mmCIF file of N, CA and C and ligand atoms in Angstrom:
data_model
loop_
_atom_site.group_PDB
_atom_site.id
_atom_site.type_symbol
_atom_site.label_atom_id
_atom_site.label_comp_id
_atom_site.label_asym_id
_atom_site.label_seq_id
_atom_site.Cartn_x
_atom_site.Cartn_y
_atom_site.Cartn_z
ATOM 1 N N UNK T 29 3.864 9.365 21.116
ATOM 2 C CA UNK T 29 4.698 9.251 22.307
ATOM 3 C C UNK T 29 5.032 7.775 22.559
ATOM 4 N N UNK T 30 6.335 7.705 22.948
ATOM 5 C CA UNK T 30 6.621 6.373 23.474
ATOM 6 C C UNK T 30 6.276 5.987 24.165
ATOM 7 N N UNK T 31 6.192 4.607 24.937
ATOM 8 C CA UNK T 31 6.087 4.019 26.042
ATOM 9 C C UNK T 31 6.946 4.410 27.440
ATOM 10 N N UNK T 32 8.160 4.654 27.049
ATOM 11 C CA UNK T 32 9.137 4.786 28.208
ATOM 12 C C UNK T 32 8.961 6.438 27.675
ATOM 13 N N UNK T 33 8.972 7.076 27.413
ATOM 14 C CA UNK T 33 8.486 8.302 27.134
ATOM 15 C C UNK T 33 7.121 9.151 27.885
ATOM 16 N N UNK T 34 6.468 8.527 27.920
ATOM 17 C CA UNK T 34 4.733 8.356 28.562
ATOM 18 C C UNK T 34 5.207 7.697 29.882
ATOM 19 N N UNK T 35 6.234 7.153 30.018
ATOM 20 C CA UNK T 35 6.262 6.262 31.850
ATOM 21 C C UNK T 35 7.182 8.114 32.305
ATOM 22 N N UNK T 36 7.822 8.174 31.832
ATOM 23 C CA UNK T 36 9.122 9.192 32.456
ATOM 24 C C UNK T 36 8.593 10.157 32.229
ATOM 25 N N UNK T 37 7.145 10.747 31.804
ATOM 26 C CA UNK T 37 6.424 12.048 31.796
ATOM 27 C C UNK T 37 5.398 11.822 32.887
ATOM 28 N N UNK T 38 4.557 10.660 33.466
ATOM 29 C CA UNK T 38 4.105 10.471 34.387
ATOM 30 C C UNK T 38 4.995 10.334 35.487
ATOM 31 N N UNK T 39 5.962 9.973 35.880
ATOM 32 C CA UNK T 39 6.746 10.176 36.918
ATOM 33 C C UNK T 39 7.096 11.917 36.853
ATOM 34 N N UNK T 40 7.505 12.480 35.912
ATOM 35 C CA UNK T 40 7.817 13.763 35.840
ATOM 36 C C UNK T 40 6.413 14.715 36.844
ATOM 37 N N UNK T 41 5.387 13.698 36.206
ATOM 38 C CA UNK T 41 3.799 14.826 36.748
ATOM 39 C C UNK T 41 3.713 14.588 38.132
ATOM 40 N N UNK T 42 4.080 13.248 38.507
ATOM 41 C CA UNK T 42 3.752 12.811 40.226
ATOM 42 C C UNK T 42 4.920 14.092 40.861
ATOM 43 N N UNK T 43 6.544 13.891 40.215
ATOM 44 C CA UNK T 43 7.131 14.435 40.999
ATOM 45 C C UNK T 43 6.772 16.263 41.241
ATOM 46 N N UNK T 44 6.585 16.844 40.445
ATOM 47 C CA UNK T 44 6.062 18.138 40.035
ATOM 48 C C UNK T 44 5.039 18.101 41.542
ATOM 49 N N UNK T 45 4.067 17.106 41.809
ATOM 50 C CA UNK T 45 3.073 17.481 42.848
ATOM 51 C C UNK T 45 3.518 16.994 43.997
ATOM 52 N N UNK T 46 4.451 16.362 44.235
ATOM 53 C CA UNK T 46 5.056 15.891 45.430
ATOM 54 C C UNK T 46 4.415 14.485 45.441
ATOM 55 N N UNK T 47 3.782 13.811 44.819
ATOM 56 C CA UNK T 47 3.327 12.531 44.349
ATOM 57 C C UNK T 47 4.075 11.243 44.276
ATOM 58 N N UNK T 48 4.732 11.459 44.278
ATOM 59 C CA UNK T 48 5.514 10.073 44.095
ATOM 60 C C UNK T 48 5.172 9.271 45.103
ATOM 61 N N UNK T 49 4.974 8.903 46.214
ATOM 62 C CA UNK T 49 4.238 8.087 46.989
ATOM 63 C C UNK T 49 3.206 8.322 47.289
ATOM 64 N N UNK T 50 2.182 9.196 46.794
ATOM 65 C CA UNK T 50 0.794 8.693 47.163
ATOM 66 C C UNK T 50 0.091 7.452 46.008
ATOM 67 N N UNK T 51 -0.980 7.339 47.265
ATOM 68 C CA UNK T 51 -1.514 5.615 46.811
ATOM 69 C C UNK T 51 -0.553 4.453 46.073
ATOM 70 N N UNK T 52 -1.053 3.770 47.134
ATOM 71 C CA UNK T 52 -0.151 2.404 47.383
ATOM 72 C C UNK T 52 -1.170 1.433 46.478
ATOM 73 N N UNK T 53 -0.286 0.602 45.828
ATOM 74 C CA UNK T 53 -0.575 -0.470 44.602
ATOM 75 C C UNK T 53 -1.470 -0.682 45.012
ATOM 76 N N UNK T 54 -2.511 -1.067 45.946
ATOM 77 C CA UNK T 54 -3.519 -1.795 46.144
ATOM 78 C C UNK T 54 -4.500 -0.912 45.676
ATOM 79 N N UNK T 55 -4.275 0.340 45.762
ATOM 80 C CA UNK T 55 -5.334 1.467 45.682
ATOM 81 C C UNK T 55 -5.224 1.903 44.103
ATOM 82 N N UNK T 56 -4.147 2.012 43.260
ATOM 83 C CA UNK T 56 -3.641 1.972 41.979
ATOM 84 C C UNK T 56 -4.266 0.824 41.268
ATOM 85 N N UNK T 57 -4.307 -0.102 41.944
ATOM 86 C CA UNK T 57 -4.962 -1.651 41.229
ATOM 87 C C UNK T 57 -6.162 -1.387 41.048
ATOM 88 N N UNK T 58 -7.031 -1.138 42.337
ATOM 89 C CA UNK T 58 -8.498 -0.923 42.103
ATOM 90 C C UNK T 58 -9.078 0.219 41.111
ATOM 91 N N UNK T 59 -8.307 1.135 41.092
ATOM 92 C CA UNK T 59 -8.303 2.451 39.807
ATOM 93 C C UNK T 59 -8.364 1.885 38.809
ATOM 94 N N UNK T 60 -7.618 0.763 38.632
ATOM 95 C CA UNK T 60 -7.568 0.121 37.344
ATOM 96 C C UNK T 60 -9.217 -0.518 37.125
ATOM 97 N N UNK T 61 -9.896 -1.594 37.997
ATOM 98 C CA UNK T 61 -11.214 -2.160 38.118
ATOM 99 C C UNK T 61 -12.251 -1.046 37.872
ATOM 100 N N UNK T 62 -12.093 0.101 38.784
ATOM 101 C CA UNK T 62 -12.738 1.154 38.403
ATOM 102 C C UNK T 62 -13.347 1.892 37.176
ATOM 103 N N UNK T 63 -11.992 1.900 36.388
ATOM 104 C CA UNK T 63 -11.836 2.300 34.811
ATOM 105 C C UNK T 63 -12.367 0.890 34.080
ATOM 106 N N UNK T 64 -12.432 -0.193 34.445
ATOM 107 C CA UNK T 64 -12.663 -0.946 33.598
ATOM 108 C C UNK T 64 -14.637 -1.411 34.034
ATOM 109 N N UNK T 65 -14.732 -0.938 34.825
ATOM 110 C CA UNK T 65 -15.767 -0.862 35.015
ATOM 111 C C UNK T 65 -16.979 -0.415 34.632
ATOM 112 N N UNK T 66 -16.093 1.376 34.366
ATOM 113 C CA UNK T 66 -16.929 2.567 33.489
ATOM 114 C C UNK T 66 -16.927 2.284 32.086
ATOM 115 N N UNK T 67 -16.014 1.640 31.543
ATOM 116 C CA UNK T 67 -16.209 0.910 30.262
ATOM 117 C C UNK T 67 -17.092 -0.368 29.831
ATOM 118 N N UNK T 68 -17.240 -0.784 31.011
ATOM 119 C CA UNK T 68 -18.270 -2.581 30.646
ATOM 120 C C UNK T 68 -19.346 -1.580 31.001
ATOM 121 N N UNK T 69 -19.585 -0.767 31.659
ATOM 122 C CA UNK T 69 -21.269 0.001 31.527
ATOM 123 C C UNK T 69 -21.663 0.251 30.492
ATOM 124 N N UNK T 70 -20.507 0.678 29.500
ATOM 125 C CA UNK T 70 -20.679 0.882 28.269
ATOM 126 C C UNK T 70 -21.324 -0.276 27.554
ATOM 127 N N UNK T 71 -21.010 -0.845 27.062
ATOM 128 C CA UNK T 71 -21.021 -2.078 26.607
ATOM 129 C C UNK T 71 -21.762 -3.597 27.243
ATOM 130 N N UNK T 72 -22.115 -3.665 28.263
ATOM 131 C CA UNK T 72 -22.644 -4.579 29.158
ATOM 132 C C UNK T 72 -23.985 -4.704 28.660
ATOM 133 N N UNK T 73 -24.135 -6.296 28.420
ATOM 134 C CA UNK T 73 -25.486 -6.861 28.327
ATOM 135 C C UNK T 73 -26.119 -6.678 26.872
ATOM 136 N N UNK T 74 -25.171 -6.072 25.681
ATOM 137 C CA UNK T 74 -25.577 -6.313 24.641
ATOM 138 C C UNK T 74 -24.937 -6.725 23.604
ATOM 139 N N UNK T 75 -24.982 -7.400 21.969
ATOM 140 C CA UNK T 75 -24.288 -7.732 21.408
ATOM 141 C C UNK T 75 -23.250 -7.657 20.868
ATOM 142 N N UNK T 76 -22.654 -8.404 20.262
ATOM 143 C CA UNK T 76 -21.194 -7.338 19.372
ATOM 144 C C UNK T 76 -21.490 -6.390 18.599
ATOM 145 N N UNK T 77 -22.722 -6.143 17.591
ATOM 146 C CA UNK T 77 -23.095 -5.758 16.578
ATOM 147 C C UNK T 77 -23.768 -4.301 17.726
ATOM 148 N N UNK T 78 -24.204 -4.307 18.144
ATOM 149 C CA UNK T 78 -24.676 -3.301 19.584
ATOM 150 C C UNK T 78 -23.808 -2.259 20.126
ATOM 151 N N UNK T 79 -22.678 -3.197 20.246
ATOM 152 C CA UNK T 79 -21.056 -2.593 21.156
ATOM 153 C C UNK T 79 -21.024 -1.579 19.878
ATOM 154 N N UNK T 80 -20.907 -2.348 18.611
ATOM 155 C CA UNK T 80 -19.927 -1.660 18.334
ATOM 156 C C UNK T 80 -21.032 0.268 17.741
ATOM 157 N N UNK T 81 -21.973 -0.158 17.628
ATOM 158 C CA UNK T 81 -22.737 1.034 17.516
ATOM 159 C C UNK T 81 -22.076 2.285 18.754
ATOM 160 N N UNK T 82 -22.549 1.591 19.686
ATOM 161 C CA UNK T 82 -22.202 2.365 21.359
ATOM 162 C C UNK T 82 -20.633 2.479 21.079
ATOM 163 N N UNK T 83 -20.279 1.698 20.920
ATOM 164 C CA UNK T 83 -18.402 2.095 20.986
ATOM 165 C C UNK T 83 -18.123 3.401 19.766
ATOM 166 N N UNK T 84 -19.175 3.414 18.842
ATOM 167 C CA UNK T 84 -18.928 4.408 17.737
ATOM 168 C C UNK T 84 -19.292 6.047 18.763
ATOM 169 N N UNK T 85 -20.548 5.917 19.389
ATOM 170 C CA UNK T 85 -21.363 6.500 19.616
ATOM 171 C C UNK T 85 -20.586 7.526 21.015
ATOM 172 N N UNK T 86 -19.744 6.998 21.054
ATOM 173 C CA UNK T 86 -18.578 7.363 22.829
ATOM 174 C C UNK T 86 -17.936 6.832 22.779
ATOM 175 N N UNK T 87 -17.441 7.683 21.396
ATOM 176 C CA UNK T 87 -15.551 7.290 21.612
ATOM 177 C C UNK T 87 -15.134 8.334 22.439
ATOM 178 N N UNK T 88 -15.165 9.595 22.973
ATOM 179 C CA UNK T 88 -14.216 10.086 23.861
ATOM 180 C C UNK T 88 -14.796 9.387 25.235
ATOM 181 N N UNK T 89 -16.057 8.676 25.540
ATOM 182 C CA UNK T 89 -15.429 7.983 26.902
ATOM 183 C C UNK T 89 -14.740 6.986 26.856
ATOM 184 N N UNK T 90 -14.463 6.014 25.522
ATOM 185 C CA UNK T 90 -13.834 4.727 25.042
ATOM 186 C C UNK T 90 -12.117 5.491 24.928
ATOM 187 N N UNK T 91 -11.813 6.955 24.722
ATOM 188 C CA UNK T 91 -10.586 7.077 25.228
ATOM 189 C C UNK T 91 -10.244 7.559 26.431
ATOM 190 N N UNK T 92 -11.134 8.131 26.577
ATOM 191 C CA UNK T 92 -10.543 8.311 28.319
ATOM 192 C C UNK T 92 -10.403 7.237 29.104
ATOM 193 N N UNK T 93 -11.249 5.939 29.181
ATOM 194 C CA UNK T 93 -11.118 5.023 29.701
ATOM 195 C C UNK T 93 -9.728 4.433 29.045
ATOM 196 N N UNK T 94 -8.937 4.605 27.819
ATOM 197 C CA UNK T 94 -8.019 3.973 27.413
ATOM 198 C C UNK T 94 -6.677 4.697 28.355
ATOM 199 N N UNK T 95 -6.820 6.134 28.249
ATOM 200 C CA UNK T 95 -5.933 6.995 28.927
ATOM 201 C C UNK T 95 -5.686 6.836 30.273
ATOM 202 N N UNK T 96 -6.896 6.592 30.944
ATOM 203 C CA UNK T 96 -6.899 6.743 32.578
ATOM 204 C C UNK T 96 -6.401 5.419 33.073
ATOM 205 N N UNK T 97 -6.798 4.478 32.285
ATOM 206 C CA UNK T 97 -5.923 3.239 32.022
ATOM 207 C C UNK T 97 -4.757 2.715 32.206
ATOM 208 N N UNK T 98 -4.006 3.576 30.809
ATOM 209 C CA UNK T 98 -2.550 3.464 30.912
ATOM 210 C C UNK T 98 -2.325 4.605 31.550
ATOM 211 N N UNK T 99 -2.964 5.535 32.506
ATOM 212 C CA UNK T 99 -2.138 6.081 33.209
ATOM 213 C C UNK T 99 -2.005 5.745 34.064
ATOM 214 N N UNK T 100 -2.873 4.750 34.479
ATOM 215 C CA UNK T 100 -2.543 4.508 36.291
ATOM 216 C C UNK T 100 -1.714 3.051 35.872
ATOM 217 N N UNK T 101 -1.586 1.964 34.820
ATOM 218 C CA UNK T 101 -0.712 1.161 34.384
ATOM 219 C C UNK T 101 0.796 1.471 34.513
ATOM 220 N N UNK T 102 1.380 2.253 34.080
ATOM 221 C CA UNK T 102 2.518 3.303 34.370
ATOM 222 C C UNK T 102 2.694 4.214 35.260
ATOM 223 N N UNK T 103 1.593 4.473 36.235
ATOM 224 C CA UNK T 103 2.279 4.741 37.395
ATOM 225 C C UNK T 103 2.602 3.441 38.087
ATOM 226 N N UNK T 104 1.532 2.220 38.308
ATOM 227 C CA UNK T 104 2.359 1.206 38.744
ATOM 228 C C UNK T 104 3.590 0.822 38.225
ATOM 229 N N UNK T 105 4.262 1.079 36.882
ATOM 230 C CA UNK T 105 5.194 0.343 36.494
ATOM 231 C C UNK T 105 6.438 1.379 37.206
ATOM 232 N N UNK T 106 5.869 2.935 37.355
ATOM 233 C CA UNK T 106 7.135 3.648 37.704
ATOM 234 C C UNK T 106 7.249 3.249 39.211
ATOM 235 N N UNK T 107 5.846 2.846 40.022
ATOM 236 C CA UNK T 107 5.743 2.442 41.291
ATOM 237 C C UNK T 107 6.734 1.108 41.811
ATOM 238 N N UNK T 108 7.005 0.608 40.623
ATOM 239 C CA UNK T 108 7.425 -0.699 41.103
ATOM 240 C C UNK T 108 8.876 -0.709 40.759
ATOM 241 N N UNK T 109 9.202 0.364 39.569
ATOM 242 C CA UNK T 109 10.571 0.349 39.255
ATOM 243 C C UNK T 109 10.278 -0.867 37.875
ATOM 244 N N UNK T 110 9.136 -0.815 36.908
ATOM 245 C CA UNK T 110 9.392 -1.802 35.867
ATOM 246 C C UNK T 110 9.118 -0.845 34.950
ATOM 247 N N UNK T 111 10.375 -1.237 33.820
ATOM 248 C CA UNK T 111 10.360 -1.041 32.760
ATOM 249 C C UNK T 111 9.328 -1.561 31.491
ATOM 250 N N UNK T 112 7.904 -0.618 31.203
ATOM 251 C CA UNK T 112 6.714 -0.846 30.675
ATOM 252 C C UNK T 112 6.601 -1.476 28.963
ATOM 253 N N UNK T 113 7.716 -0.544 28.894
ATOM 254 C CA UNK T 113 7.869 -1.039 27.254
ATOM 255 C C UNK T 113 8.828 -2.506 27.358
ATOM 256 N N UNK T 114 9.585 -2.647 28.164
ATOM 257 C CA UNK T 114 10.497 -4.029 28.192
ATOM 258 C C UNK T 114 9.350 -5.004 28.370
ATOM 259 N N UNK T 115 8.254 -4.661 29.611
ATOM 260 C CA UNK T 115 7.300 -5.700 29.668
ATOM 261 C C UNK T 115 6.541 -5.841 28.384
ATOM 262 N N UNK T 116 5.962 -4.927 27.905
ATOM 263 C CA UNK T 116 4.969 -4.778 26.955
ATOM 264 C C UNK T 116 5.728 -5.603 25.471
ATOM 265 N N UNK T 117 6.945 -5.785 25.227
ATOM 266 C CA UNK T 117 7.823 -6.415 24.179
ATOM 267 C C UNK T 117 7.908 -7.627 24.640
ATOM 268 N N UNK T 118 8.094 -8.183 26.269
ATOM 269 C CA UNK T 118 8.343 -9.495 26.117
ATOM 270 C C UNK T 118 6.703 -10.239 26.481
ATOM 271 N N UNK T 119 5.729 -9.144 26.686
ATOM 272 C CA UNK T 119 4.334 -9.944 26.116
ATOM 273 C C UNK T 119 4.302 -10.137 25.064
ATOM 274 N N UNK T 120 4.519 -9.719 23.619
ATOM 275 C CA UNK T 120 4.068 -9.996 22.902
ATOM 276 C C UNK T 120 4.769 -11.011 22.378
ATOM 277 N N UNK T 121 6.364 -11.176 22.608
ATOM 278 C CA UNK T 121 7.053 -11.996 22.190
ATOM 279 C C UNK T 121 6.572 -13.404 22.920
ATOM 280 N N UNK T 122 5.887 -13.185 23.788
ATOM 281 C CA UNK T 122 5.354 -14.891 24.673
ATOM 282 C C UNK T 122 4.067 -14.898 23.979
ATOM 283 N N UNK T 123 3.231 -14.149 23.643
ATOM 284 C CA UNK T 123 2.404 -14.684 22.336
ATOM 285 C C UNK T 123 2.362 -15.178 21.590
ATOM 286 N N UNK T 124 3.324 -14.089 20.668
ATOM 287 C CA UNK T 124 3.990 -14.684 19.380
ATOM 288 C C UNK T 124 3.957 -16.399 19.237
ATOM 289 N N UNK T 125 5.055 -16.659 20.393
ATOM 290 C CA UNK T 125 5.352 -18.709 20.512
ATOM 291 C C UNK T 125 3.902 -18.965 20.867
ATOM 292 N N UNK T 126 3.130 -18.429 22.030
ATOM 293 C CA UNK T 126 1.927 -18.739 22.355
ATOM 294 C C UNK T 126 1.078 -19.623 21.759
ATOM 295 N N UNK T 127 1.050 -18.187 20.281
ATOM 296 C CA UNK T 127 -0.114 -18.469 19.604
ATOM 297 C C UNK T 127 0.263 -17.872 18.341
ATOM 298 N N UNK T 128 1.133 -19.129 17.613
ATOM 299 C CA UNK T 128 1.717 -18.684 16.288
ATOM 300 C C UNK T 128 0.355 -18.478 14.989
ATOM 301 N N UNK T 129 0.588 -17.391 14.220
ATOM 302 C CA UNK T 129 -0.393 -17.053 13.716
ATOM 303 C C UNK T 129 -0.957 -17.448 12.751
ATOM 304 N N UNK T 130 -0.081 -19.009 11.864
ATOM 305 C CA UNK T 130 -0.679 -20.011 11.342
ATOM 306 C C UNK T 130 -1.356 -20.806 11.834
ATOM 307 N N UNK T 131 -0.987 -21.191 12.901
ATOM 308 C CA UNK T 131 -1.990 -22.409 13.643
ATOM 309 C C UNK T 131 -3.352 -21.703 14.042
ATOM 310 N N UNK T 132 -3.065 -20.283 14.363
ATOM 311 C CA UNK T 132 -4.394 -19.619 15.291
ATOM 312 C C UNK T 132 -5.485 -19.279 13.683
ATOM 313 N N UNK T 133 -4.456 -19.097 12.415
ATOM 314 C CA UNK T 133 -5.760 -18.686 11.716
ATOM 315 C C UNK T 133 -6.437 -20.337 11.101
ATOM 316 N N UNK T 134 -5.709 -21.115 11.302
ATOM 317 C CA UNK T 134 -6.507 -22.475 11.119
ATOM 318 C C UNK T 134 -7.874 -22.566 11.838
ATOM 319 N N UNK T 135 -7.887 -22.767 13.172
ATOM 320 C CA UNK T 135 -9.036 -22.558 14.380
ATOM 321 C C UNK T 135 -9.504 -21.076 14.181
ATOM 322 N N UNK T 136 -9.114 -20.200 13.873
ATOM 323 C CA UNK T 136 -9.665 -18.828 13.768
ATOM 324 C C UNK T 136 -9.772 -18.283 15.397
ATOM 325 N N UNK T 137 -9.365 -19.122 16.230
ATOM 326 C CA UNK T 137 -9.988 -18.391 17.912
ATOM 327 C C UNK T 137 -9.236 -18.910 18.659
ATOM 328 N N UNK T 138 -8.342 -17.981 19.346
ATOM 329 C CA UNK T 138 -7.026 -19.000 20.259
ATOM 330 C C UNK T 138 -7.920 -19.793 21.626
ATOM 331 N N UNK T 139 -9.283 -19.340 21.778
ATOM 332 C CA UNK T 139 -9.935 -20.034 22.697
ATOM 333 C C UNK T 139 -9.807 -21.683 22.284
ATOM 334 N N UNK T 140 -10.484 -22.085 20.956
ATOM 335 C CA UNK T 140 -10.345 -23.129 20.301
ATOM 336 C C UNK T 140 -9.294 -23.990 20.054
ATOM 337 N N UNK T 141 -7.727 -22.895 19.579
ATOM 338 C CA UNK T 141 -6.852 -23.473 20.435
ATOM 339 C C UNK T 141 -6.255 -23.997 21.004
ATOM 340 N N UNK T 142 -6.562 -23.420 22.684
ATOM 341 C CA UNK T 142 -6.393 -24.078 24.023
ATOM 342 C C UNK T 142 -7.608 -24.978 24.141
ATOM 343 N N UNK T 143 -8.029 -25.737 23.039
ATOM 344 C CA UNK T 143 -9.221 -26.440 23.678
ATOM 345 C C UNK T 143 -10.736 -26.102 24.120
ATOM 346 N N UNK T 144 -10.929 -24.517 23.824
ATOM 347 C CA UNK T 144 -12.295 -24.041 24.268
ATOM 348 C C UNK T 144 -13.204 -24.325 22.899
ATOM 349 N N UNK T 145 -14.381 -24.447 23.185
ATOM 350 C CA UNK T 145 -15.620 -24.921 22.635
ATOM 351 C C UNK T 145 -16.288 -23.383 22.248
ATOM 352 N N UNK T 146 -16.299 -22.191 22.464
ATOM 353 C CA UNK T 146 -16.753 -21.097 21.827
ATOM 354 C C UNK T 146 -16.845 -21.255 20.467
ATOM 355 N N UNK T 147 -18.085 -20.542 20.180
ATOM 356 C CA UNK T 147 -18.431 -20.418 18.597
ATOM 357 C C UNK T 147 -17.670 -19.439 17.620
ATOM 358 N N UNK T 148 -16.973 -18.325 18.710
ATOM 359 C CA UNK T 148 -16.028 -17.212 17.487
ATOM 360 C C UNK T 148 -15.048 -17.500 16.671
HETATM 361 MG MG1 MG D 284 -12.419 7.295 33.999
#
């Protein structure tokens, strides 16, 4: 499924329930903290080599947290009237210049980079 495909099927589901204005961005935002929350439980307080065991171990909560995600991401974007995939293309294109991918595999870590001192 597309992006603008996946935005215009979530607007389709709000309108179906009479949804289209319930919860206001502020409350949509925190849904977002929420979900990202139930995912760092996952993962919180142990190594990479750790994560990635646990990330093997619950992958359907590692997608639901991806789903519930971009679903409440795209209801803000239908909330606001933004076009998700236009945004999502001109992020990557401000990367791209960002953090061109010769210079970044020189340093190996765009932290390093911008000047950060991390060991990755
Ligand atoms: Mg969830």
């Amino acid at each position: 499924m597309k992006i603008k495909e996946a935005q215009d099927k979530i607007k389709e589901f709000d309108k179906a329930r009479g949804w289209e204005n319930c919860w206001d961005l502020k409350d949509l935002s925190l849904n977002i903290t929420e979900e990202v929350g139930e995912f760092w439980s996952l993962i919180k307080w142990i190594d990479d080599e750790k994560q990635k065991k646990v990330i093997k171990e619950n992958k359907d909560q590692v997608s639901d947290f991806i789903g519930d995600t971009l679903f409440l991401i795209l209801k803000i974007a239908n909330r606001t009237k933004v076009d998700a995939e236009k945004s999502l293309e001109e992020t990557l294109k401000e990367y791209e210049s960002r953090m061109p991918a010769e210079k970044i595999k020189e340093v190996k870590h765009a932290n390093k980079f911008a000047g950060g001192i991390d060991n990755k």
